[in-house]
mmCIF file of N, CA and C in Angstrom:
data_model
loop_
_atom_site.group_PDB
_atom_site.id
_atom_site.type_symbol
_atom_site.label_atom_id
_atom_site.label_comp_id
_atom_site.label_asym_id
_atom_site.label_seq_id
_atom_site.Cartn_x
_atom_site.Cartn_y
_atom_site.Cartn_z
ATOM 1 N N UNK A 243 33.044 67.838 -36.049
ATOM 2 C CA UNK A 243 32.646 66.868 -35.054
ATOM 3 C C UNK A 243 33.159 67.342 -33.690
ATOM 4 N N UNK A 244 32.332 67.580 -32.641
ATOM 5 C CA UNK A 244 32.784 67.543 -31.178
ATOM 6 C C UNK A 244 33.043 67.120 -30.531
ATOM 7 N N UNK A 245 33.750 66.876 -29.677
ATOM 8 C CA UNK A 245 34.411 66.359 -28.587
ATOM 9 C C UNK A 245 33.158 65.026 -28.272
ATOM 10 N N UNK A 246 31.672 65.954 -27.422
ATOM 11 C CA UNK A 246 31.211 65.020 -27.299
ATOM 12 C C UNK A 246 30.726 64.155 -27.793
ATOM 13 N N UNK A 247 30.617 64.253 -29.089
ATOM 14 C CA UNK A 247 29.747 63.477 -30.043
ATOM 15 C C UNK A 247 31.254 62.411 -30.167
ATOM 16 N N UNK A 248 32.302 62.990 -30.633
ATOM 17 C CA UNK A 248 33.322 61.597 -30.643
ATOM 18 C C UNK A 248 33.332 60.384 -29.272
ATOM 19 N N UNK A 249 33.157 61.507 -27.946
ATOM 20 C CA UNK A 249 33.214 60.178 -27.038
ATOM 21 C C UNK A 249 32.328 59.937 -26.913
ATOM 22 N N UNK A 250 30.741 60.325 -27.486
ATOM 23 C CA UNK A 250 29.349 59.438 -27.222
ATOM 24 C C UNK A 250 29.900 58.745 -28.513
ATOM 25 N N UNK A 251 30.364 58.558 -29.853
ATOM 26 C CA UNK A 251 30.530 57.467 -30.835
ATOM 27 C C UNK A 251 31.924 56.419 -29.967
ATOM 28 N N UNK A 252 32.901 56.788 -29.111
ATOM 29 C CA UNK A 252 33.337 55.765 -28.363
ATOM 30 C C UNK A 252 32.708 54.759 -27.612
ATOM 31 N N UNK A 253 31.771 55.776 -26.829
ATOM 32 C CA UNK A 253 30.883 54.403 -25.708
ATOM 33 C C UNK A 253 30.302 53.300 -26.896
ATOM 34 N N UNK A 254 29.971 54.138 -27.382
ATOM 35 C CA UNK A 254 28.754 53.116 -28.726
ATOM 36 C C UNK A 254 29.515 51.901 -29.255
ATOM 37 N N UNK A 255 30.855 52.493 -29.452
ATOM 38 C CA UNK A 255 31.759 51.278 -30.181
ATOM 39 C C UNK A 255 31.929 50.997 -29.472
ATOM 40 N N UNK A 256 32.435 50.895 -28.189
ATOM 41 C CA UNK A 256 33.189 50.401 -26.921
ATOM 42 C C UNK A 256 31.824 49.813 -26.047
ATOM 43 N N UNK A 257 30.570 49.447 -26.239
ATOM 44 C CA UNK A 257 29.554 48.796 -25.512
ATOM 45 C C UNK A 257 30.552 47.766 -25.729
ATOM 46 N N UNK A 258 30.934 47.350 -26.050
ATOM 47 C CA UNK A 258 31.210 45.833 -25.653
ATOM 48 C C UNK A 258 31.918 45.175 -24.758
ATOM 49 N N UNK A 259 32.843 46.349 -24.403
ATOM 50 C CA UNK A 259 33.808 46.325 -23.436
ATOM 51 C C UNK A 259 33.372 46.945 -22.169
ATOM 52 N N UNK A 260 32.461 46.037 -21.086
ATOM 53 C CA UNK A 260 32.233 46.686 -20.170
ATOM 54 C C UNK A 260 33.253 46.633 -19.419
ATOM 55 N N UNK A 261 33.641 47.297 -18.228
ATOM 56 C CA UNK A 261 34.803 47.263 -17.317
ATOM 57 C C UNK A 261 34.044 46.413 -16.091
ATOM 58 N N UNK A 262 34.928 46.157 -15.199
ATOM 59 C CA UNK A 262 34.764 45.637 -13.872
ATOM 60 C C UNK A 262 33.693 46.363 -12.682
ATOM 61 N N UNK A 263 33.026 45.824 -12.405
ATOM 62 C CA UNK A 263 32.014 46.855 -11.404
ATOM 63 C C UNK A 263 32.601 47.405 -10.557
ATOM 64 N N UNK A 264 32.529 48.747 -10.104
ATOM 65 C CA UNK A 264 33.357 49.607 -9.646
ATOM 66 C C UNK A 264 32.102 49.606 -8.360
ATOM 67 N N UNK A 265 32.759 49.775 -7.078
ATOM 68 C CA UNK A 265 31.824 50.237 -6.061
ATOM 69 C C UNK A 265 32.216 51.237 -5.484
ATOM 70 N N UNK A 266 31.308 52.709 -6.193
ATOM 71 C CA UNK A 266 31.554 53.930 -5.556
ATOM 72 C C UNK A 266 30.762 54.413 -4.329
ATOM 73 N N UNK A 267 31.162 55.631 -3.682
ATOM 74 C CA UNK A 267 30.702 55.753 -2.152
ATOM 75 C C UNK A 267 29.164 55.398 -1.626
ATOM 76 N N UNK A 268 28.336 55.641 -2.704
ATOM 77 C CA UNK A 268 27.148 55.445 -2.180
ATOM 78 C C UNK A 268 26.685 54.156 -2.282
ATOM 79 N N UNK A 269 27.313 53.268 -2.596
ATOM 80 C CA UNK A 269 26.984 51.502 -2.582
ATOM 81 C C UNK A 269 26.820 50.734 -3.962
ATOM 82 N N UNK A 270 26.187 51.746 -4.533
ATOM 83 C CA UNK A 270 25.520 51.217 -6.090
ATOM 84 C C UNK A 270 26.942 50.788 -6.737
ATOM 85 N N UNK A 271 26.853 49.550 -7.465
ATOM 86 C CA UNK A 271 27.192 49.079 -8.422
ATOM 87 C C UNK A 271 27.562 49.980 -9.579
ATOM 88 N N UNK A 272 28.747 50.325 -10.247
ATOM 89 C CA UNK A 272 28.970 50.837 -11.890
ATOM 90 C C UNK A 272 29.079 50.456 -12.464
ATOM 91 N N UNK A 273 28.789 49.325 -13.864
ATOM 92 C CA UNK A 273 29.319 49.187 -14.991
ATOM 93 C C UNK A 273 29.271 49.764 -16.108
ATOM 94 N N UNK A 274 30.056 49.659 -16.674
ATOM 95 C CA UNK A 274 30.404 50.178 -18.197
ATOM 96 C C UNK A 274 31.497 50.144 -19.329
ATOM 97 N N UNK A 275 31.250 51.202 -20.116
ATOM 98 C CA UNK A 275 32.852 51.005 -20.967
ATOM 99 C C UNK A 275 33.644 51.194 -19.934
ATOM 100 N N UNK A 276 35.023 51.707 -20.065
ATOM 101 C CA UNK A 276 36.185 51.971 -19.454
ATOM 102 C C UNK A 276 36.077 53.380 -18.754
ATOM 103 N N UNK A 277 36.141 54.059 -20.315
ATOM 104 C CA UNK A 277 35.951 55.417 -20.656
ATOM 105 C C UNK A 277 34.754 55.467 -19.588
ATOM 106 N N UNK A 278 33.744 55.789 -19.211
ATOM 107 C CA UNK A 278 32.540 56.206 -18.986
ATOM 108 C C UNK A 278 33.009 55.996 -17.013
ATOM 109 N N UNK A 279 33.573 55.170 -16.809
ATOM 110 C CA UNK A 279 34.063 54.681 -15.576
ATOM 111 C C UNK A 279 34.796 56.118 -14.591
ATOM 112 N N UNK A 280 35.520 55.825 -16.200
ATOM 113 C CA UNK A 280 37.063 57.003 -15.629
ATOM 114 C C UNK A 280 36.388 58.570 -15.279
ATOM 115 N N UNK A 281 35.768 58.720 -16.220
ATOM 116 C CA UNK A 281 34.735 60.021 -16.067
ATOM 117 C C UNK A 281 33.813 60.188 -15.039
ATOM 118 N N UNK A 282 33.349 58.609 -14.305
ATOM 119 C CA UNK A 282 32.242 59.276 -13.582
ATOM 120 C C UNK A 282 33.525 59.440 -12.359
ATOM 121 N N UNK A 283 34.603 58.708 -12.111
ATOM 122 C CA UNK A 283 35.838 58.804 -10.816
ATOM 123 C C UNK A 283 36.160 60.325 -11.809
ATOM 124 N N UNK A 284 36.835 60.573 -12.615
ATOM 125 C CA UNK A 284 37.282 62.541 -12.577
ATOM 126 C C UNK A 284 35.999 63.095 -12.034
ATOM 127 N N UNK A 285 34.832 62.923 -12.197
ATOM 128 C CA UNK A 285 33.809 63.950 -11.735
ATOM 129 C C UNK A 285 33.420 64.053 -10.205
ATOM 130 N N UNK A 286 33.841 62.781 -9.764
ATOM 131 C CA UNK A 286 33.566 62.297 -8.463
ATOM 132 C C UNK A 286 35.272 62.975 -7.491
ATOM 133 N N UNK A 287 36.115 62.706 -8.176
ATOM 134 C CA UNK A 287 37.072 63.504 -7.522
ATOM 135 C C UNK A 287 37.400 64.881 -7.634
ATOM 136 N N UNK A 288 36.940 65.476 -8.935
ATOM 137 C CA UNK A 288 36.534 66.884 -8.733
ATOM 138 C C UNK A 288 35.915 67.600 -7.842
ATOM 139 N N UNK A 289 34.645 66.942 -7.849
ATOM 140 C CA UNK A 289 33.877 67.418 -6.861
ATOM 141 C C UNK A 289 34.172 67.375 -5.295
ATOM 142 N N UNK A 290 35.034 66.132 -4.905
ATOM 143 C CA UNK A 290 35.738 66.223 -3.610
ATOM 144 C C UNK A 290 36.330 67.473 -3.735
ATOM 145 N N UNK A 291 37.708 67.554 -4.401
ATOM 146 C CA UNK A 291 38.579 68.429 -4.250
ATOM 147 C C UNK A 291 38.078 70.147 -4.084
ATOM 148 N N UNK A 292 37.048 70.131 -5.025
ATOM 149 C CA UNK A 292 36.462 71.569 -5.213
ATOM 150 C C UNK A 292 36.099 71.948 -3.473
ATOM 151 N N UNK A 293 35.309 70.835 -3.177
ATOM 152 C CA UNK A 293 34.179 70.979 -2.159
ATOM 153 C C UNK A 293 35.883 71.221 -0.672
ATOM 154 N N UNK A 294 36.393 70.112 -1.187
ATOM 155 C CA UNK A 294 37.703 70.329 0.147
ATOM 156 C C UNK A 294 38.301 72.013 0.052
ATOM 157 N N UNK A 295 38.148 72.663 -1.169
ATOM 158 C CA UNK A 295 39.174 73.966 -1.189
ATOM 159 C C UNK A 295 38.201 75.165 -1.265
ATOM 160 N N UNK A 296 36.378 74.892 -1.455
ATOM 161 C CA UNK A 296 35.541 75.911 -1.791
ATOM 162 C C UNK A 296 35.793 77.211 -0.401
ATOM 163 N N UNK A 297 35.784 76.885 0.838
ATOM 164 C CA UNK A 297 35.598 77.733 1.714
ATOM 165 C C UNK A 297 36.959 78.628 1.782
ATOM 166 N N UNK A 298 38.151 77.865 1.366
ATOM 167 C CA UNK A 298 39.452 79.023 1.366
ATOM 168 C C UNK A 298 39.712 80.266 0.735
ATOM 169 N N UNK A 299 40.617 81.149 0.663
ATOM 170 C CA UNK A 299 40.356 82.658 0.315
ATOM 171 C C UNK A 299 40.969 82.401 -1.260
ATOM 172 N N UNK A 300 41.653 81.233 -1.783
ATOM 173 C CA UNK A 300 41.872 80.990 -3.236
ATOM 174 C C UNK A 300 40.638 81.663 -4.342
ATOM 175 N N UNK A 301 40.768 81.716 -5.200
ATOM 176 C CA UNK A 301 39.918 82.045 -6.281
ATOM 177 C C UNK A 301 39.308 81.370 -6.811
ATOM 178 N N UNK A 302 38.260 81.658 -7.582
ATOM 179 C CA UNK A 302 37.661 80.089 -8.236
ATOM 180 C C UNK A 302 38.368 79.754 -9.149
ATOM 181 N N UNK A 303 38.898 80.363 -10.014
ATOM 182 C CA UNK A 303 39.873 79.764 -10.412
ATOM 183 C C UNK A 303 41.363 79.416 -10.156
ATOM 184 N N UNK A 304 41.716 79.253 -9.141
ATOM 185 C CA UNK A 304 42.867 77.992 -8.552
ATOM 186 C C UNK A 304 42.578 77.118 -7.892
ATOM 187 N N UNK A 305 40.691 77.432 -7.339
ATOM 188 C CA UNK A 305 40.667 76.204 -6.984
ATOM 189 C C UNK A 305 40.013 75.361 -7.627
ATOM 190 N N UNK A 306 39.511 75.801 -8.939
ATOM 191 C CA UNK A 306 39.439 74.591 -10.143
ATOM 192 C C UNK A 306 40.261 74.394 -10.381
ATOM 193 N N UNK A 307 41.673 74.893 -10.727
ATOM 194 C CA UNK A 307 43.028 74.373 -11.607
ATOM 195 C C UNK A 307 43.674 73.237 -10.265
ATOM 196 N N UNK A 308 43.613 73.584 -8.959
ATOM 197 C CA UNK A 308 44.157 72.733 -8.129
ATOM 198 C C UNK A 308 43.696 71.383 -8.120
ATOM 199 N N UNK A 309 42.368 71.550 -8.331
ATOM 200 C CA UNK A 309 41.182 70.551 -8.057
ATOM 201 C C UNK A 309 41.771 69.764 -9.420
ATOM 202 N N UNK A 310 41.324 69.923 -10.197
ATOM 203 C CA UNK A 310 41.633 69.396 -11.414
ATOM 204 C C UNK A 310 42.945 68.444 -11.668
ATOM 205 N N UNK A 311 44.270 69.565 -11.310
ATOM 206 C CA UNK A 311 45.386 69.167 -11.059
ATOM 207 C C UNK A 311 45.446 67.018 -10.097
ATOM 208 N N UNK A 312 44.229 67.669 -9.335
ATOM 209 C CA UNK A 312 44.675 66.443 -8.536
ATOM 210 C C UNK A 312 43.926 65.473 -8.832
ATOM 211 N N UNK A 313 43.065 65.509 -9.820
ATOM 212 C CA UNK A 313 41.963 64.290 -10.453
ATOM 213 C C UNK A 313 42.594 64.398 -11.698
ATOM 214 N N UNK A 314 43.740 65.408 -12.751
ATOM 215 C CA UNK A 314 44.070 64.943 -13.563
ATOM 216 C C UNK A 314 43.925 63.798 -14.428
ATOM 217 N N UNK A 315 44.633 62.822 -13.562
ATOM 218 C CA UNK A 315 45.028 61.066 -13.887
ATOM 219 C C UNK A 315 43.939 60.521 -14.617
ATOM 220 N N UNK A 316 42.863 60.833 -13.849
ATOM 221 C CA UNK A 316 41.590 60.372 -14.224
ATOM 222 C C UNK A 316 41.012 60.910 -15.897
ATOM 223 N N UNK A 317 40.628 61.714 -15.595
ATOM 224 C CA UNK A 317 40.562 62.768 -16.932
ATOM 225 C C UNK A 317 41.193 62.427 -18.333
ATOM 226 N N UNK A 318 42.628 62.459 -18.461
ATOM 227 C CA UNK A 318 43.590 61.726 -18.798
ATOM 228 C C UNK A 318 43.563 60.831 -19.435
ATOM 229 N N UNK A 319 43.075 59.519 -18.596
ATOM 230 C CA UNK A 319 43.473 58.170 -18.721
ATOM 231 C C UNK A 319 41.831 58.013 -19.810
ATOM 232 N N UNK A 320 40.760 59.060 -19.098
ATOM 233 C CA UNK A 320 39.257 59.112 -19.690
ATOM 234 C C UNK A 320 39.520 59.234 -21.556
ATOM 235 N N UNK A 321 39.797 60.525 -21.638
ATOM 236 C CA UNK A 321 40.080 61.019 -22.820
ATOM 237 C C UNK A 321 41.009 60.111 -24.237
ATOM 238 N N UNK A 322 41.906 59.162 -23.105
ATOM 239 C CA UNK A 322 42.821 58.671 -24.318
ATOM 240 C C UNK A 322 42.451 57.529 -24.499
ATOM 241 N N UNK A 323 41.157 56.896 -23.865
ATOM 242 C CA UNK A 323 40.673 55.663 -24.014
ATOM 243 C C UNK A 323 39.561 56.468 -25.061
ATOM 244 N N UNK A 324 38.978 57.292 -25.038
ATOM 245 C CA UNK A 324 38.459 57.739 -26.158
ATOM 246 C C UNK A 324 38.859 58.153 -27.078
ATOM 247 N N UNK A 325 39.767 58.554 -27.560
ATOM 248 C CA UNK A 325 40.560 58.887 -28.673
ATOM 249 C C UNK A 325 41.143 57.350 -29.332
ATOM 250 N N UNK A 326 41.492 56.455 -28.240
ATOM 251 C CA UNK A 326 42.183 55.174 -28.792
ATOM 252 C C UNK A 326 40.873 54.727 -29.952
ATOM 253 N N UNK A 327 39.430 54.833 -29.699
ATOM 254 C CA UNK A 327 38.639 54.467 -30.185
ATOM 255 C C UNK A 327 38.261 55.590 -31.408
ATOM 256 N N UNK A 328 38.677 56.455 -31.906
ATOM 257 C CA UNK A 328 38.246 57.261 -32.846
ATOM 258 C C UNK A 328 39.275 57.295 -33.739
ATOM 259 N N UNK A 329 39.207 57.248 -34.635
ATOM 260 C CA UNK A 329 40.360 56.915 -35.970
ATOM 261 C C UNK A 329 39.867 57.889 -37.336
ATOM 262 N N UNK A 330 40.239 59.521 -37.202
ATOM 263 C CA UNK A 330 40.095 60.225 -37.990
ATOM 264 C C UNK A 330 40.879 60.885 -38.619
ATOM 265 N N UNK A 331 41.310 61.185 -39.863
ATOM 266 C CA UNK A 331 42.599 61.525 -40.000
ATOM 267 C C UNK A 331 42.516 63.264 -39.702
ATOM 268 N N UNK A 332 41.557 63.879 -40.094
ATOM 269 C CA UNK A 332 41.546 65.448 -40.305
ATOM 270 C C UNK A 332 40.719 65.933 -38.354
ATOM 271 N N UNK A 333 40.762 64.910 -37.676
ATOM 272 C CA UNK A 333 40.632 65.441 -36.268
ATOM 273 C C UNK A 333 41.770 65.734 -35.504
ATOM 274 N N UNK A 334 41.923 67.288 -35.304
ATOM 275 C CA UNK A 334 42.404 67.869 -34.227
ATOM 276 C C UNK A 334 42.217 67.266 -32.633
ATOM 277 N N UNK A 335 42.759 66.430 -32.303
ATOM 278 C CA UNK A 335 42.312 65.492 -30.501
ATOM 279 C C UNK A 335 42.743 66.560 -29.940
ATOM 280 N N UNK A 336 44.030 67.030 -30.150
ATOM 281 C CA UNK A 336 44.314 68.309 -28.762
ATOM 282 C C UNK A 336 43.370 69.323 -28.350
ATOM 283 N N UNK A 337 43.038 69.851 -29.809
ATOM 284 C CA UNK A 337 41.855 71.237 -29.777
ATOM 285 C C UNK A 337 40.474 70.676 -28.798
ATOM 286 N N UNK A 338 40.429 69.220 -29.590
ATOM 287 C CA UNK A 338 39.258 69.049 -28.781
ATOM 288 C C UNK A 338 38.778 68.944 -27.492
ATOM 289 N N UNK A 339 40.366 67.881 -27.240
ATOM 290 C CA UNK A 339 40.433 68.044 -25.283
ATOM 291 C C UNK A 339 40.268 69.019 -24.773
ATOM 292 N N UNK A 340 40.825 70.211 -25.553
ATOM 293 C CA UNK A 340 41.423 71.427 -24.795
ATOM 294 C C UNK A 340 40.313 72.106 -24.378
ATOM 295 N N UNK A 341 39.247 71.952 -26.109
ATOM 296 C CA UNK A 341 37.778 72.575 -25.690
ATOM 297 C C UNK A 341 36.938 72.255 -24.466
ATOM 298 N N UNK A 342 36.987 70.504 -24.693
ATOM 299 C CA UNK A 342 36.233 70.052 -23.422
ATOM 300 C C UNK A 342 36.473 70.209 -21.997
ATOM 301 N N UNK A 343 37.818 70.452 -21.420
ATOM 302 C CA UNK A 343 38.389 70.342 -20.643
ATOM 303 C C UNK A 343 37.962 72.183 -19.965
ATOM 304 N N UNK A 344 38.004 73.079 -21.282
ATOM 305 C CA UNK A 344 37.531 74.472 -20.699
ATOM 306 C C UNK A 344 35.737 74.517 -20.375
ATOM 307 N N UNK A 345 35.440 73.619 -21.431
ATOM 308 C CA UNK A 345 33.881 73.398 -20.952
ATOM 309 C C UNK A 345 33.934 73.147 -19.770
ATOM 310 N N UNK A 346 34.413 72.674 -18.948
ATOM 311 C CA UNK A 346 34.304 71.854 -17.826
ATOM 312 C C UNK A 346 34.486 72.990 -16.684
ATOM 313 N N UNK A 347 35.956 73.610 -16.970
ATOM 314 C CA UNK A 347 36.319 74.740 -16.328
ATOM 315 C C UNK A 347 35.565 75.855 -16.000
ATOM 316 N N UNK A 348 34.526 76.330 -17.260
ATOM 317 C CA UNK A 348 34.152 77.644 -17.460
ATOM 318 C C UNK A 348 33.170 77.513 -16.447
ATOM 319 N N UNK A 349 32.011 75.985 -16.572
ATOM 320 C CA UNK A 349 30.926 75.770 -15.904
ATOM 321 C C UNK A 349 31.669 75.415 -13.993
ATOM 322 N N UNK A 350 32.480 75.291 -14.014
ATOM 323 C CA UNK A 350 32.669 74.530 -12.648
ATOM 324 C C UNK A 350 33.305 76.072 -11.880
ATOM 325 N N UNK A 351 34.248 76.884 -12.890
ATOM 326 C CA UNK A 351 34.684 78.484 -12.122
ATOM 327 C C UNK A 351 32.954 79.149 -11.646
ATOM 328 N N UNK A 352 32.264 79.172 -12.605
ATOM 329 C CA UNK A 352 31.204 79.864 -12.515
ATOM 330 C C UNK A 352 30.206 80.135 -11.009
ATOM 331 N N UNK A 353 30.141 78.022 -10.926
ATOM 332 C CA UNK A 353 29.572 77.588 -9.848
ATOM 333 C C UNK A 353 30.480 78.135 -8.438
ATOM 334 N N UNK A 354 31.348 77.796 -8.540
ATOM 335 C CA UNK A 354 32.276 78.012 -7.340
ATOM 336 C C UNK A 354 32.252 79.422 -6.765
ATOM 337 N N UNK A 355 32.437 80.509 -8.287
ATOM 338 C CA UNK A 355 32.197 82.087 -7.685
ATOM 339 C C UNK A 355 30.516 82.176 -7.262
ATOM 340 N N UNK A 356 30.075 81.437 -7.503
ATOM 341 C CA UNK A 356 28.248 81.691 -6.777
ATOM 342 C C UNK A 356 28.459 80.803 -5.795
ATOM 343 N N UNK A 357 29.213 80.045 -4.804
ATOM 344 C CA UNK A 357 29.045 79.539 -4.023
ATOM 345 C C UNK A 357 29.986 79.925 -3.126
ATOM 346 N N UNK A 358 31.114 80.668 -3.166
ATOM 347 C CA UNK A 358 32.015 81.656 -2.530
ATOM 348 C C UNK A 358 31.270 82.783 -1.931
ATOM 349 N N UNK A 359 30.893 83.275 -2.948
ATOM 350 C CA UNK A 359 30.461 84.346 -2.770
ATOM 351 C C UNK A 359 29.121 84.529 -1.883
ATOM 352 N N UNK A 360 28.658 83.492 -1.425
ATOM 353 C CA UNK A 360 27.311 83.597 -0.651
ATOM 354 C C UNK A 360 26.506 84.305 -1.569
ATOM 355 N N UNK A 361 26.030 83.791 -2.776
ATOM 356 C CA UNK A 361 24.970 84.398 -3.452
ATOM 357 C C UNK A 361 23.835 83.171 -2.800
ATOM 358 N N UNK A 362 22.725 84.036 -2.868
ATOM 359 C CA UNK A 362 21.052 83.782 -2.694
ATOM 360 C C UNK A 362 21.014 81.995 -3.469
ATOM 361 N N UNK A 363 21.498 81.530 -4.526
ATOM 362 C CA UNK A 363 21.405 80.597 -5.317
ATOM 363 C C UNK A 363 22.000 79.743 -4.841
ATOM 364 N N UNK A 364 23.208 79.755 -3.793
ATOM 365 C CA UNK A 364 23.826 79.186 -3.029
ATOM 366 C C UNK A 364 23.811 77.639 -3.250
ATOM 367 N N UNK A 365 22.693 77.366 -2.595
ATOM 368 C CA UNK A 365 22.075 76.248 -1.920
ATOM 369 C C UNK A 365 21.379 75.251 -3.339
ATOM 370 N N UNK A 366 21.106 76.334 -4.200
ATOM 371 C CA UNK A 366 20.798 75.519 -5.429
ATOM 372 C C UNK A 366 21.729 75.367 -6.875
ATOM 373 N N UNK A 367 22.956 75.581 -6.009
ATOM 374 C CA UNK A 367 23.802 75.737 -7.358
ATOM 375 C C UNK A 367 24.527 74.110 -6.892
ATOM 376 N N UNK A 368 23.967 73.121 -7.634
ATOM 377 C CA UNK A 368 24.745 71.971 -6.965
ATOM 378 C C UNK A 368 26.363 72.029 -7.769
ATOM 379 N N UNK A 369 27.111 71.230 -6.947
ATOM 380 C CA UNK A 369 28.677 71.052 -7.766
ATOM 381 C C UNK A 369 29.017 70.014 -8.899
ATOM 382 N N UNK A 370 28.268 70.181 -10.170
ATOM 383 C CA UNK A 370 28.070 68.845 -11.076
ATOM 384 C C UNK A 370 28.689 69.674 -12.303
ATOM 385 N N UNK A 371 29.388 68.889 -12.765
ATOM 386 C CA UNK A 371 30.031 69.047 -14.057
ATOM 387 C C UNK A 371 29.029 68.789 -14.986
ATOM 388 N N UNK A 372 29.260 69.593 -16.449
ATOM 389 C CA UNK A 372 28.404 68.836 -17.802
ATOM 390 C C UNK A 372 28.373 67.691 -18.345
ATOM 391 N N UNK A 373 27.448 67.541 -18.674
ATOM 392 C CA UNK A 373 27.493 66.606 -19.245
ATOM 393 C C UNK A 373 28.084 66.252 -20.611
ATOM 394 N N UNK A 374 29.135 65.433 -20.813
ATOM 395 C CA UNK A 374 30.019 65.394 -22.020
ATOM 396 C C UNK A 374 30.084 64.193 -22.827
ATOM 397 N N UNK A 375 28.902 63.423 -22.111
ATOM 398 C CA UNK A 375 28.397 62.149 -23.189
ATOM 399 C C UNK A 375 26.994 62.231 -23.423
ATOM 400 N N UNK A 376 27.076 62.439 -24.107
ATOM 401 C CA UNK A 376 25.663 62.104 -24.733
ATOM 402 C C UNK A 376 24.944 60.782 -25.472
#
């Protein structure tokens, strides 16, 4: 079982528990589980942080690990509200975070060295993380 498939079987159990409407920058209304909340704020503060450190002479990778570093909390708080909801005895949670968390990394270093680098794709490489619910 994968990562995402455990936190798409969290939202599912956890519909019931929508959270408080969150009003993020562009005006719209959020509701949802908890979990799903926390994830769209880590993706939303990722993407600040990346976008605040993309033009410096750092690497893409420190300035994903920095970036990350500083939306941590979020991430975090995402993951263990999904795990609170999965009750397996023969699941590895660390391996799995660890996987998802490099998913995240591998795709977000990638973008950053094509957007450093002034490649041609530049302009069409937007800064969006995967998708990890399904």
């Amino acid at each position: 079982m994968t990562m995402t498939t455990i936190f798409g079987a969290a939202l599912i159990t956890g519909a019931q528990l929508s959270g408080s409407p969150v009003l993020p920058p562009d005006g719209d209304v959020v509701t949802g589980p908890p979990e799903q909340l926390l994830l769209a704020q880590y993706e939303q503060c990722l993407s600040f942080e990346i976008e605040a450190r993309i033009e410096t002479d750092l690497s893409a990778d420190v300035v994903f690990d920095e970036s990350h570093a500083a939306c941590a909390p979020f991430f975090d708080a995402f993951a263990d509200i999904a795990q609170s909801r999965v009750l397996l005895a023969d699941f590895d949670y660390r391996a799995e975070r660890a996987a998802l968390l490099t998913a995240i990394r591998n795709v977000s270093v990638r973008i950053i060295d094509a957007r450093q680098g002034g490649d041609l794709t530049r302009d069409r490489l937007p800064l969006e993380l995967p998708s990890v619910i399904t």
